[in-house]
Tab-separated table of N, CA and C in Angstrom:
chain	number	residue	atom	x	y	z
A	1	MET	N	187.904	44.773	84.289
A	1	MET	CA	188.979	44.226	84.147
A	1	MET	C	189.893	44.860	85.421
A	2	ALA	N	190.745	43.085	86.249
A	2	ALA	CA	191.192	44.349	87.487
A	2	ALA	C	192.129	45.216	87.356
A	3	SER	N	192.371	45.880	88.440
A	3	SER	CA	193.708	47.446	88.319
A	3	SER	C	194.755	46.595	88.262
A	4	VAL	N	195.476	46.433	88.076
A	4	VAL	CA	197.357	46.353	88.446
A	4	VAL	C	198.161	46.344	89.242
A	5	ALA	N	198.285	46.353	90.481
A	5	ALA	CA	198.366	47.746	91.414
A	5	ALA	C	200.015	48.258	90.673
A	6	PRO	N	200.079	49.687	91.174
A	6	PRO	CA	201.820	50.174	90.796
A	6	PRO	C	203.297	49.789	91.374
A	7	LEU	N	203.869	49.504	90.708
A	7	LEU	CA	205.324	48.780	91.228
A	7	LEU	C	205.018	49.496	92.434
A	8	PRO	N	205.884	49.329	94.213
A	8	PRO	CA	206.523	50.543	94.767
A	8	PRO	C	207.730	50.767	94.411
A	9	GLU	N	208.262	51.541	95.092
A	9	GLU	CA	208.903	52.570	95.240
A	9	GLU	C	210.383	51.991	95.384
A	10	PRO	N	211.117	51.877	94.709
A	10	PRO	CA	212.516	51.348	95.574
A	10	PRO	C	212.791	51.720	95.667
A	11	GLU	N	213.535	51.267	97.077
A	11	GLU	CA	214.588	51.563	98.125
A	11	GLU	C	215.667	52.141	97.635
A	12	VAL	N	215.809	53.464	98.574
A	12	VAL	CA	217.279	54.281	97.943
A	12	VAL	C	218.115	54.701	99.278
A	13	PRO	N	219.671	53.100	98.550
A	13	PRO	CA	219.930	53.373	99.575
A	13	PRO	C	220.952	54.362	100.228
A	14	SER	N	221.503	54.614	100.962
A	14	SER	CA	222.040	55.846	101.670
A	14	SER	C	223.626	55.831	101.155
A	15	SER	N	223.968	56.527	101.103
A	15	SER	CA	225.782	57.460	100.059
A	15	SER	C	226.130	55.693	100.865
A	16	GLU	N	226.460	55.769	102.025
A	16	GLU	CA	227.943	54.591	102.817
A	16	GLU	C	226.797	53.305	102.168
A	17	GLU	N	225.888	52.717	102.389
A	17	GLU	CA	225.427	51.473	101.819
A	17	GLU	C	225.381	51.488	100.253
A	18	LEU	N	225.480	52.677	99.536
A	18	LEU	CA	225.779	51.980	98.066
A	18	LEU	C	227.205	52.580	97.932
A	19	VAL	N	228.210	52.485	98.898
A	19	VAL	CA	229.705	52.476	98.738
A	19	VAL	C	230.040	51.551	99.704
A	20	GLU	N	229.177	50.923	100.454
A	20	GLU	CA	229.725	49.228	100.545
A	20	GLU	C	229.090	48.739	100.316
A	21	SER	N	227.526	48.700	99.512
A	21	SER	CA	227.977	47.420	98.539
A	21	SER	C	229.157	47.499	96.951
A	22	TRP	N	228.838	48.551	96.802
A	22	TRP	CA	229.487	48.923	95.379
A	22	TRP	C	231.386	48.216	96.067
A	23	THR	N	232.098	48.380	96.628
A	23	THR	CA	233.432	48.094	97.606
A	23	THR	C	232.933	45.765	97.714
A	24	THR	N	232.079	46.238	98.168
A	24	THR	CA	232.200	44.526	98.264
A	24	THR	C	231.898	43.730	96.761
A	25	ILE	N	230.973	44.254	95.831
A	25	ILE	CA	230.807	43.130	95.009
A	25	ILE	C	232.216	43.596	93.672
A	26	VAL	N	233.061	44.924	93.513
A	26	VAL	CA	234.615	44.378	92.901
A	26	VAL	C	235.502	44.246	94.036
A	27	LEU	N	235.545	44.229	94.958
A	27	LEU	CA	236.457	43.172	95.785
A	27	LEU	C	236.080	41.407	95.796
A	28	ALA	N	234.901	40.972	95.773
A	28	ALA	CA	234.592	39.678	95.830
A	28	ALA	C	235.358	39.921	93.904
A	29	TYR	N	234.859	40.292	93.248
A	29	TYR	CA	235.514	40.101	91.799
A	29	TYR	C	236.688	40.203	91.541
A	30	THR	N	237.315	40.758	91.738
A	30	THR	CA	238.837	40.921	91.794
A	30	THR	C	239.481	39.802	92.625
A	31	HIS	N	239.287	39.511	93.598
A	31	HIS	CA	239.958	37.806	94.675
A	31	HIS	C	239.167	36.840	94.262
A	32	LEU	N	238.116	37.074	93.966
A	32	LEU	CA	238.322	35.683	92.800
A	32	LEU	C	239.002	36.014	90.957
A	33	SER	N	238.965	36.512	90.477
A	33	SER	CA	239.722	36.802	88.733
A	33	SER	C	241.173	36.178	89.581
A	34	ARG	N	241.792	36.748	90.716
A	34	ARG	CA	242.975	36.708	91.293
A	34	ARG	C	243.706	34.975	90.415
A	35	VAL	N	241.957	34.594	92.000
A	35	VAL	CA	242.410	33.233	92.663
A	35	VAL	C	242.437	32.647	91.105
A	36	LEU	N	241.341	32.808	89.382
A	36	LEU	CA	240.996	31.680	88.476
A	36	LEU	C	242.253	32.156	88.429
A	37	THR	N	242.868	32.875	88.142
A	37	THR	CA	243.596	33.095	87.123
A	37	THR	C	244.790	32.632	87.938
A	38	ALA	N	245.222	32.266	88.745
A	38	ALA	CA	246.897	31.597	89.517
A	38	ALA	C	246.128	30.386	89.348
A	39	LYS	N	245.445	29.597	88.881
A	39	LYS	CA	244.758	28.530	89.095
A	39	LYS	C	245.338	27.746	87.516
A	40	VAL	N	244.313	28.514	86.336
A	40	VAL	CA	244.814	28.589	85.015
A	40	VAL	C	246.828	28.733	85.269
A	41	GLU	N	246.982	29.783	85.298
A	41	GLU	CA	248.375	29.962	85.840
A	41	GLU	C	249.478	28.469	86.135
A	42	GLN	N	248.455	28.298	87.155
A	42	GLN	CA	250.163	26.829	87.862
A	42	GLN	C	249.719	25.888	87.070
A	43	ALA	N	248.243	25.552	86.123
A	43	ALA	CA	248.195	24.025	85.565
A	43	ALA	C	248.366	24.405	84.508
A	44	THR	N	249.135	25.588	83.633
A	44	THR	CA	249.374	25.762	82.280
A	44	THR	C	250.439	26.492	81.585
A	45	GLY	N	250.808	27.584	82.461
A	45	GLY	CA	252.218	27.845	82.022
A	45	GLY	C	251.169	29.418	82.237
A	46	MET	N	250.053	29.977	81.096
A	46	MET	CA	250.070	30.432	80.523
A	46	MET	C	249.662	32.125	81.583
A	47	PRO	N	249.993	33.152	81.394
A	47	PRO	CA	249.391	33.699	82.342
A	47	PRO	C	247.936	34.928	81.808
A	48	GLY	N	247.263	35.672	83.042
A	48	GLY	CA	245.838	35.618	82.682
A	48	GLY	C	245.658	36.237	80.729
A	49	ARG	N	246.644	37.246	80.863
A	49	ARG	CA	245.695	37.963	79.982
A	49	ARG	C	246.166	36.440	78.285
A	50	SER	N	246.775	36.153	78.773
A	50	SER	CA	246.694	35.292	77.470
A	50	SER	C	246.112	34.667	77.048
A	51	PHE	N	245.321	34.132	78.795
A	51	PHE	CA	244.125	32.776	79.044
A	51	PHE	C	242.763	34.043	77.699
A	52	ASP	N	242.831	35.494	78.204
A	52	ASP	CA	241.695	36.222	78.340
A	52	ASP	C	241.167	36.329	76.783
A	53	VAL	N	242.854	35.963	75.585
A	53	VAL	CA	243.009	36.426	74.183
A	53	VAL	C	242.434	35.099	73.450
A	54	LEU	N	243.036	34.027	74.406
A	54	LEU	CA	243.048	33.481	73.771
A	54	LEU	C	241.601	32.151	73.418
A	55	VAL	N	241.331	32.451	74.675
A	55	VAL	CA	239.532	31.739	75.373
A	55	VAL	C	238.994	33.232	74.201
A	56	ARG	N	239.412	33.809	74.293
A	56	ARG	CA	237.950	34.801	73.739
A	56	ARG	C	237.874	34.775	72.051
A	57	LEU	N	239.430	34.798	71.318
A	57	LEU	CA	238.636	33.072	70.361
A	57	LEU	C	238.305	32.105	70.352
A	58	LEU	N	239.524	31.125	71.333
A	58	LEU	CA	238.374	29.829	71.031
A	58	LEU	C	236.615	30.510	70.919
A	59	ARG	N	235.673	31.069	71.828
A	59	ARG	CA	234.233	31.682	70.915
A	59	ARG	C	234.069	32.262	70.551
A	60	ALA	N	234.190	32.634	69.325
A	60	ALA	CA	234.592	32.658	68.117
A	60	ALA	C	233.714	32.242	67.454
A	61	GLY	N	234.703	30.766	67.711
A	61	GLY	CA	235.027	29.476	66.638
A	61	GLY	C	235.374	29.375	65.656
A	62	ASP	N	235.581	29.814	64.323
A	62	ASP	CA	236.063	30.103	63.575
A	62	ASP	C	236.504	31.366	63.107
A	63	GLN	N	235.482	31.683	63.798
A	63	GLN	CA	235.602	33.754	62.989
A	63	GLN	C	236.919	34.546	63.642
A	64	PRO	N	237.367	35.561	62.777
A	64	PRO	CA	237.961	36.107	63.037
A	64	PRO	C	238.245	37.011	63.856
A	65	VAL	N	238.830	37.727	64.645
A	65	VAL	CA	238.613	39.210	65.394
A	65	VAL	C	239.172	39.902	65.891
A	66	SER	N	238.583	41.311	65.335
A	66	SER	CA	239.786	41.979	64.522
A	66	SER	C	240.707	42.482	66.289
A	67	LEU	N	242.227	42.413	66.769
A	67	LEU	CA	242.505	42.683	67.041
A	67	LEU	C	242.403	44.086	68.100
A	68	THR	N	240.980	44.851	67.314
A	68	THR	CA	241.031	46.192	68.288
A	68	THR	C	239.752	46.054	69.287
A	69	LYS	N	238.817	45.294	68.378
A	69	LYS	CA	238.493	44.659	69.461
A	69	LYS	C	238.680	43.688	70.599
A	70	LEU	N	239.472	42.738	69.969
A	70	LEU	CA	240.080	42.183	71.584
A	70	LEU	C	240.972	42.817	72.468
A	71	THR	N	241.700	44.014	71.655
A	71	THR	CA	242.426	45.058	72.733
A	71	THR	C	241.584	45.522	73.704
A	72	ARG	N	239.898	46.248	73.486
A	72	ARG	CA	239.276	47.136	74.521
A	72	ARG	C	238.264	45.224	75.216
A	73	THR	N	237.838	44.224	75.191
A	73	THR	CA	237.298	43.145	75.577
A	73	THR	C	238.522	43.404	76.710
A	74	ILE	N	240.083	42.907	76.719
A	74	ILE	CA	240.135	42.460	78.159
A	74	ILE	C	241.081	43.739	78.734
A	75	SER	N	240.516	44.748	78.363
A	75	SER	CA	241.221	46.384	77.958
A	75	SER	C	242.224	46.355	79.320
A	76	PHE	N	243.123	46.511	77.149
A	76	PHE	CA	244.361	46.586	77.856
A	76	PHE	C	244.804	47.872	76.738
A	77	SER	N	246.170	48.450	76.894
A	77	SER	CA	246.267	49.814	76.127
A	77	SER	C	246.221	49.294	74.508
A	78	SER	N	246.482	49.521	73.333
A	78	SER	CA	247.138	49.323	72.502
A	78	SER	C	248.418	48.728	72.159
A	79	GLY	N	249.479	49.123	72.364
A	79	GLY	CA	250.726	49.390	72.359
A	79	GLY	C	250.570	48.160	73.156
A	80	GLY	N	251.116	47.314	75.245
A	80	GLY	CA	250.588	46.343	75.543
A	80	GLY	C	250.293	45.560	74.766
A	81	PHE	N	248.924	45.470	74.777
A	81	PHE	CA	247.923	44.389	73.918
A	81	PHE	C	248.684	44.586	72.627
A	82	THR	N	250.065	45.024	72.218
A	82	THR	CA	250.435	44.625	70.649
A	82	THR	C	252.073	43.578	71.245
A	83	LYS	N	252.160	43.439	72.350
A	83	LYS	CA	253.987	43.147	72.650
A	83	LYS	C	252.461	41.703	73.051
A	84	LEU	N	251.290	41.650	73.244
A	84	LEU	CA	251.388	40.522	73.818
A	84	LEU	C	250.782	40.045	72.507
A	85	ALA	N	250.161	40.207	71.922
A	85	ALA	CA	250.026	39.198	70.340
A	85	ALA	C	250.737	39.444	69.782
A	86	ASP	N	252.609	40.011	69.612
A	86	ASP	CA	253.784	39.865	69.220
A	86	ASP	C	253.675	38.006	69.790
A	87	ARG	N	253.777	38.428	71.296
A	87	ARG	CA	253.944	36.928	72.132
A	87	ARG	C	253.839	35.382	71.699
A	88	LEU	N	252.090	35.503	72.185
A	88	LEU	CA	251.476	35.131	71.682
A	88	LEU	C	251.201	34.323	70.160
A	89	GLU	N	251.209	35.115	69.689
A	89	GLU	CA	252.317	34.822	67.092
A	89	GLU	C	253.647	33.694	67.228
A	90	GLN	N	254.461	35.448	68.235
A	90	GLN	CA	255.230	33.894	68.144
A	90	GLN	C	255.506	32.872	68.522
A	91	ALA	N	255.166	32.322	69.131
A	91	ALA	CA	255.516	30.945	70.699
A	91	ALA	C	253.813	30.918	69.731
A	92	GLY	N	253.337	30.605	68.399
A	92	GLY	CA	252.407	29.210	67.460
A	92	GLY	C	250.912	29.475	68.312
A	93	LEU	N	250.622	31.083	68.267
A	93	LEU	CA	249.077	30.507	69.079
A	93	LEU	C	248.433	31.441	68.868
A	94	ILE	N	248.584	31.735	67.793
A	94	ILE	CA	247.663	32.688	67.155
A	94	ILE	C	248.242	33.162	66.158
A	95	GLN	N	246.821	33.169	64.819
A	95	GLN	CA	247.308	33.812	63.520
A	95	GLN	C	247.295	35.624	63.437
A	96	ARG	N	248.311	36.135	62.800
A	96	ARG	CA	247.279	37.445	61.904
A	96	ARG	C	247.567	37.268	61.100
A	97	GLN	N	245.499	37.811	60.201
A	97	GLN	CA	245.469	38.390	58.753
A	97	GLN	C	244.663	39.121	58.847
A	98	PRO	N	244.596	39.336	57.769
A	98	PRO	CA	244.599	41.266	57.180
A	98	PRO	C	242.676	40.481	56.737
A	99	SER	N	241.817	42.152	57.518
A	99	SER	CA	240.607	41.473	57.316
A	99	SER	C	240.521	41.140	55.767
A	100	PRO	N	240.212	41.175	55.692
A	100	PRO	CA	239.010	41.048	53.564
A	100	PRO	C	238.376	41.552	53.418
A	101	THR	N	237.935	42.360	53.737
A	101	THR	CA	236.946	42.777	54.082
A	101	THR	C	237.377	45.179	54.212
A	102	ASP	N	238.701	44.798	54.930
A	102	ASP	CA	238.617	46.160	55.651
A	102	ASP	C	240.290	46.269	55.757
A	103	ARG	N	241.628	46.790	54.606
A	103	ARG	CA	242.048	46.743	54.385
A	103	ARG	C	243.243	46.983	56.352
A	104	ARG	N	242.282	48.904	56.653
A	104	ARG	CA	243.092	48.363	57.955
A	104	ARG	C	242.663	47.571	59.030
A	105	VAL	N	241.875	46.617	59.373
A	105	VAL	CA	242.045	45.770	60.411
A	105	VAL	C	243.051	45.061	60.395
A	106	THR	N	243.349	44.810	61.457
A	106	THR	CA	244.235	42.604	61.364
A	106	THR	C	243.132	42.197	62.097
A	107	ASN	N	243.011	40.923	61.779
A	107	ASN	CA	242.595	39.078	62.733
A	107	ASN	C	243.967	39.332	63.135
A	108	ALA	N	242.427	37.990	63.955
A	108	ALA	CA	243.305	36.994	64.571
A	108	ALA	C	242.761	36.299	64.522
A	109	VAL	N	243.203	34.851	64.700
A	109	VAL	CA	243.386	33.709	64.794
A	109	VAL	C	243.595	32.874	65.770
A	110	LEU	N	243.572	31.441	66.120
A	110	LEU	CA	244.044	30.864	67.021
A	110	LEU	C	244.549	29.938	65.861
A	111	THR	N	245.438	28.990	66.313
A	111	THR	CA	246.363	28.236	65.408
A	111	THR	C	246.170	26.555	66.021
A	112	PRO	N	246.198	26.374	64.851
A	112	PRO	CA	246.055	24.774	65.824
A	112	PRO	C	246.172	24.314	67.769
A	113	ALA	N	247.904	24.366	67.880
A	113	ALA	CA	248.368	24.783	68.783
A	113	ALA	C	247.868	25.861	70.075
A	114	GLY	N	247.074	26.665	69.498
A	114	GLY	CA	246.922	27.691	70.174
A	114	GLY	C	245.341	27.378	70.931
A	115	ARG	N	244.749	26.856	70.144
A	115	ARG	CA	243.362	25.477	70.026
A	115	ARG	C	243.418	25.164	72.013
A	116	ALA	N	244.365	24.218	71.319
A	116	ALA	CA	244.433	23.226	72.197
A	116	ALA	C	244.547	23.715	74.022
A	117	GLN	N	246.181	24.461	73.523
A	117	GLN	CA	246.237	25.165	75.007
A	117	GLN	C	244.906	26.354	75.414
A	118	ALA	N	243.972	26.332	75.044
A	118	ALA	CA	242.572	27.368	75.114
A	118	ALA	C	241.740	26.509	75.433
A	119	GLU	N	241.593	24.874	75.038
A	119	GLU	CA	241.012	24.690	74.921
A	119	GLU	C	241.826	23.658	76.899
A	120	LYS	N	242.717	23.220	77.003
A	120	LYS	CA	243.651	22.646	78.157
A	120	LYS	C	243.079	24.214	79.162
A	121	ALA	N	243.298	25.355	79.512
A	121	ALA	CA	242.908	26.682	80.326
A	121	ALA	C	241.293	26.560	80.556
A	122	LEU	N	240.221	26.349	79.159
A	122	LEU	CA	239.271	26.629	79.974
A	122	LEU	C	239.053	25.485	80.563
A	123	ALA	N	238.958	24.523	80.562
A	123	ALA	CA	238.473	23.339	81.403
A	123	ALA	C	239.094	23.494	83.200
A	124	VAL	N	240.048	24.382	83.315
A	124	VAL	CA	240.769	24.344	84.709
A	124	VAL	C	239.594	25.527	84.729
A	125	PHE	N	239.710	26.394	84.083
A	125	PHE	CA	239.255	27.982	84.613
A	125	PHE	C	237.421	27.431	85.442
A	126	VAL	N	236.472	26.547	83.925
A	126	VAL	CA	235.765	25.243	84.254
A	126	VAL	C	235.509	25.233	85.982
A	127	THR	N	236.566	24.650	86.060
A	127	THR	CA	237.026	23.203	87.547
A	127	THR	C	236.547	23.680	88.212
A	128	GLU	N	237.655	25.362	88.248
A	128	GLU	CA	237.705	25.987	88.997
A	128	GLU	C	236.080	27.302	89.277
A	129	LEU	N	235.587	27.634	88.538
A	129	LEU	CA	234.407	27.650	88.789
A	129	LEU	C	233.876	27.001	88.841
A	130	ARG	N	233.201	26.197	88.942
A	130	ARG	CA	232.365	24.964	89.319
A	130	ARG	C	233.018	24.316	90.681
A	131	GLU	N	234.297	24.931	91.217
A	131	GLU	CA	234.222	24.692	92.768
A	131	GLU	C	234.187	25.489	93.691
A	132	LEU	N	235.039	27.049	92.871
A	132	LEU	CA	234.853	28.390	94.109
A	132	LEU	C	233.519	28.524	93.963
A	133	VAL	N	232.226	29.101	92.991
A	133	VAL	CA	231.769	30.053	92.942
A	133	VAL	C	230.273	29.501	92.839
A	134	VAL	N	230.030	28.068	91.480
A	134	VAL	CA	228.562	28.005	92.014
A	134	VAL	C	228.341	27.332	93.980
A	135	PRO	N	229.819	26.566	94.918
A	135	PRO	CA	228.140	26.262	96.062
A	135	PRO	C	228.230	27.383	96.683
A	136	ARG	N	228.846	28.187	96.203
A	136	ARG	CA	228.394	29.226	96.584
A	136	ARG	C	226.995	30.348	96.674
A	137	LEU	N	227.170	30.239	95.231
A	137	LEU	CA	225.938	30.789	95.066
A	137	LEU	C	224.105	29.903	93.693
A	138	GLY	N	225.238	28.874	94.301
A	138	GLY	CA	224.555	28.192	93.274
A	138	GLY	C	224.385	28.401	91.267
A	139	ALA	N	223.398	27.435	90.862
A	139	ALA	CA	223.221	27.671	89.629
A	139	ALA	C	222.391	28.808	89.292
A	140	ASP	N	221.061	29.418	89.948
A	140	ASP	CA	220.186	30.134	90.177
A	140	ASP	C	221.361	31.168	90.305
A	141	GLY	N	221.800	31.307	91.720
A	141	GLY	CA	222.433	32.399	91.621
A	141	GLY	C	223.443	32.950	91.661
A	142	LEU	N	224.272	31.582	89.864
A	142	LEU	CA	224.689	32.298	89.420
A	142	LEU	C	224.418	32.765	88.362
A	143	GLY	N	223.003	32.357	87.413
A	143	GLY	CA	222.475	33.218	85.977
A	143	GLY	C	222.223	34.978	87.225
A	144	VAL	N	221.473	35.145	88.390
A	144	VAL	CA	221.183	35.917	88.711
A	144	VAL	C	222.193	37.285	89.096
A	145	LEU	N	222.829	35.972	89.013
A	145	LEU	CA	224.321	38.008	89.269
A	145	LEU	C	224.685	37.852	87.886
A	146	ALA	N	224.920	36.976	86.828
A	146	ALA	CA	225.591	37.515	85.556
A	146	ALA	C	224.577	38.408	84.604
A	147	GLY	N	223.268	38.223	85.481
A	147	GLY	CA	222.695	38.975	84.524
A	147	GLY	C	222.644	40.447	84.702
A	148	TYR	N	222.641	40.472	86.144
A	148	TYR	CA	222.960	41.304	86.479
A	148	TYR	C	223.705	42.492	86.120
A	149	MET	N	224.695	41.827	85.707
A	149	MET	CA	226.106	41.772	86.021
A	149	MET	C	225.694	42.331	84.839
A	150	GLU	N	224.938	42.116	83.700
A	150	GLU	CA	225.139	42.342	82.187
A	150	GLU	C	224.154	43.869	82.408
A	151	ARG	N	223.984	43.928	82.841
A	151	ARG	CA	222.752	45.155	83.027
A	151	ARG	C	223.810	46.304	83.300
A	152	LEU	N	224.225	45.735	84.453
A	152	LEU	CA	226.030	47.180	84.331
A	152	LEU	C	226.719	47.562	83.421
A	153	GLY	N	226.620	47.217	82.363
A	153	GLY	CA	227.200	46.895	81.576
A	153	GLY	C	228.220	45.805	81.028
A	154	GLY	N	227.168	44.421	80.067
A	154	GLY	CA	228.074	43.770	80.349
A	154	GLY	C	227.683	43.332	78.479
A	155	PRO	N	228.812	42.273	77.801
A	155	PRO	CA	228.602	41.514	77.045
A	155	PRO	C	228.703	41.748	75.447
A	156	GLU	N	227.526	42.668	76.521
A	156	GLU	CA	226.765	43.655	74.571
A	156	GLU	C	227.309	44.893	74.453
A	157	HIS	N	228.126	45.093	75.882
A	157	HIS	CA	228.869	46.708	75.487
A	157	HIS	C	230.512	46.546	75.262
A	158	CYS	N	230.768	44.851	74.876
A	158	CYS	CA	232.265	45.135	74.793
A	158	CYS	C	232.055	44.658	72.568
A	159	GLU	N	231.192	45.156	72.071
A	159	GLU	CA	230.578	43.711	71.090
A	159	GLU	C	231.419	44.799	69.648
A	160	ASP	N	231.817	44.779	68.639
A	160	ASP	CA	231.072	45.972	67.612
A	160	ASP	C	230.714	46.434	67.287
């Protein structure tokens, strides 16, 4: 049986390299998020936070999503999210529903108008991702980046 060589010790970056790398990541993410949000808002009139909520509900399919979970996943205060949910409900884009299993929980679901708005906004978002991100990273690079970001605190950390 052949012996397996031990993995080399990872290089430990200097403090300056750590800070520089992290700053680059944060600035790039922030810049792209702003650009993508502006493109969606320009094409649909939908503010970024509304887009975040509607797309999360769209991706949930026909499953209702608790308002608490939505608040956490878009990193909003509960008071701020309540106002946003009120505006989305008044616009006829979402509907609040009591949870059938827990009286303390209120869920949100998309209305047909909300689904149409979310699908339109998501199409713009995906088009912009294809134009702004994929040419710079390639499909493989995007997958690698997503994998690294998931390790740092990806979708599983936002679930109930």
